[in-house]
mmCIF file of C-alpha atoms in Angstrom:
data_model
loop_
_atom_site.group_PDB
_atom_site.id
_atom_site.type_symbol
_atom_site.label_atom_id
_atom_site.label_comp_id
_atom_site.label_asym_id
_atom_site.label_seq_id
_atom_site.Cartn_x
_atom_site.Cartn_y
_atom_site.Cartn_z
ATOM 1 C CA UNK A 13 0.000 0.000 0.000
ATOM 2 C CA UNK A 14 1.338 3.415 -0.953
ATOM 3 C CA UNK A 15 0.557 6.201 1.484
ATOM 4 C CA UNK A 16 0.606 9.938 0.907
ATOM 5 C CA UNK A 17 0.692 12.557 3.655
ATOM 6 C CA UNK A 18 -0.103 16.137 2.652
ATOM 7 C CA UNK A 19 -0.697 19.071 4.951
ATOM 8 C CA UNK A 20 -2.751 21.925 3.513
ATOM 9 C CA UNK A 21 -3.180 25.296 5.184
ATOM 10 C CA UNK A 22 -3.453 28.964 4.267
ATOM 11 C CA UNK A 23 -3.249 28.203 0.557
ATOM 12 C CA UNK A 24 -0.073 26.132 0.991
ATOM 13 C CA UNK A 25 0.521 22.431 0.517
ATOM 14 C CA UNK A 26 3.488 20.332 1.658
ATOM 15 C CA UNK A 27 4.118 16.610 1.617
ATOM 16 C CA UNK A 28 5.839 14.588 4.290
ATOM 17 C CA UNK A 29 8.706 13.999 1.857
ATOM 18 C CA UNK A 30 9.213 17.739 1.323
ATOM 19 C CA UNK A 31 9.295 18.383 5.066
ATOM 20 C CA UNK A 32 11.737 15.522 5.642
ATOM 21 C CA UNK A 33 14.001 16.632 2.808
ATOM 22 C CA UNK A 34 14.148 20.158 4.204
ATOM 23 C CA UNK A 35 15.109 18.921 7.687
ATOM 24 C CA UNK A 36 17.783 16.597 6.286
ATOM 25 C CA UNK A 37 19.156 19.420 4.120
ATOM 26 C CA UNK A 38 19.616 21.533 7.266
ATOM 27 C CA UNK A 39 21.389 18.531 8.841
ATOM 28 C CA UNK A 40 23.706 18.281 5.834
ATOM 29 C CA UNK A 41 24.331 22.053 5.772
ATOM 30 C CA UNK A 42 25.561 21.690 9.374
ATOM 31 C CA UNK A 43 28.330 19.379 8.124
ATOM 32 C CA UNK A 44 26.676 16.009 8.656
ATOM 33 C CA UNK A 45 26.222 13.172 6.166
ATOM 34 C CA UNK A 46 22.666 12.391 5.097
ATOM 35 C CA UNK A 47 23.375 8.695 5.710
ATOM 36 C CA UNK A 48 24.171 9.452 9.365
ATOM 37 C CA UNK A 49 20.599 10.638 9.986
ATOM 38 C CA UNK A 50 19.046 7.482 11.429
ATOM 39 C CA UNK A 51 15.940 8.915 13.103
ATOM 40 C CA UNK A 52 13.797 11.933 12.197
ATOM 41 C CA UNK A 53 10.895 13.355 14.177
ATOM 42 C CA UNK A 54 8.805 16.136 12.606
ATOM 43 C CA UNK A 55 6.260 18.341 14.332
ATOM 44 C CA UNK A 56 4.197 20.683 12.166
ATOM 45 C CA UNK A 57 2.452 23.737 13.603
ATOM 46 C CA UNK A 58 0.499 25.460 10.816
ATOM 47 C CA UNK A 59 -0.698 28.196 13.175
ATOM 48 C CA UNK A 60 2.903 29.362 13.656
ATOM 49 C CA UNK A 61 3.977 28.514 10.082
ATOM 50 C CA UNK A 62 6.772 26.310 11.502
ATOM 51 C CA UNK A 63 7.996 22.739 11.319
ATOM 52 C CA UNK A 64 10.151 21.497 14.186
ATOM 53 C CA UNK A 65 12.539 18.580 13.770
ATOM 54 C CA UNK A 66 14.703 16.307 15.890
ATOM 55 C CA UNK A 67 17.331 14.179 14.155
ATOM 56 C CA UNK A 68 18.992 11.320 16.045
ATOM 57 C CA UNK A 69 17.450 12.530 19.316
ATOM 58 C CA UNK A 70 19.846 15.481 19.683
ATOM 59 C CA UNK A 71 19.980 17.698 16.556
ATOM 60 C CA UNK A 72 16.989 20.035 16.931
ATOM 61 C CA UNK A 73 15.631 23.056 15.153
ATOM 62 C CA UNK A 74 12.838 24.504 13.108
ATOM 63 C CA UNK A 75 12.110 26.017 9.717
ATOM 64 C CA UNK A 76 9.356 28.066 8.139
ATOM 65 C CA UNK A 77 6.752 26.246 6.119
#
C-alpha cells in the first residue's frame, strides 16, 4: 500500500517527503552526512507557520513552512 501525507493550510501544501528533505538538508548544511541521519521526528504547527525537527534525538531546530 502506498501512502501519501499532505498538509494543507493557508493556501499552501506540503508533503511529508518535502518536510523531511528540508530537515535533512539543514542537517547536511551543518556538516553532517545524510546517511548518518538514522531517526527523524517532525512536528508541524500550521498556526505558527513552523515545522520542528529532531534528528537522532539530539539535533533540533525549526524552519518556516
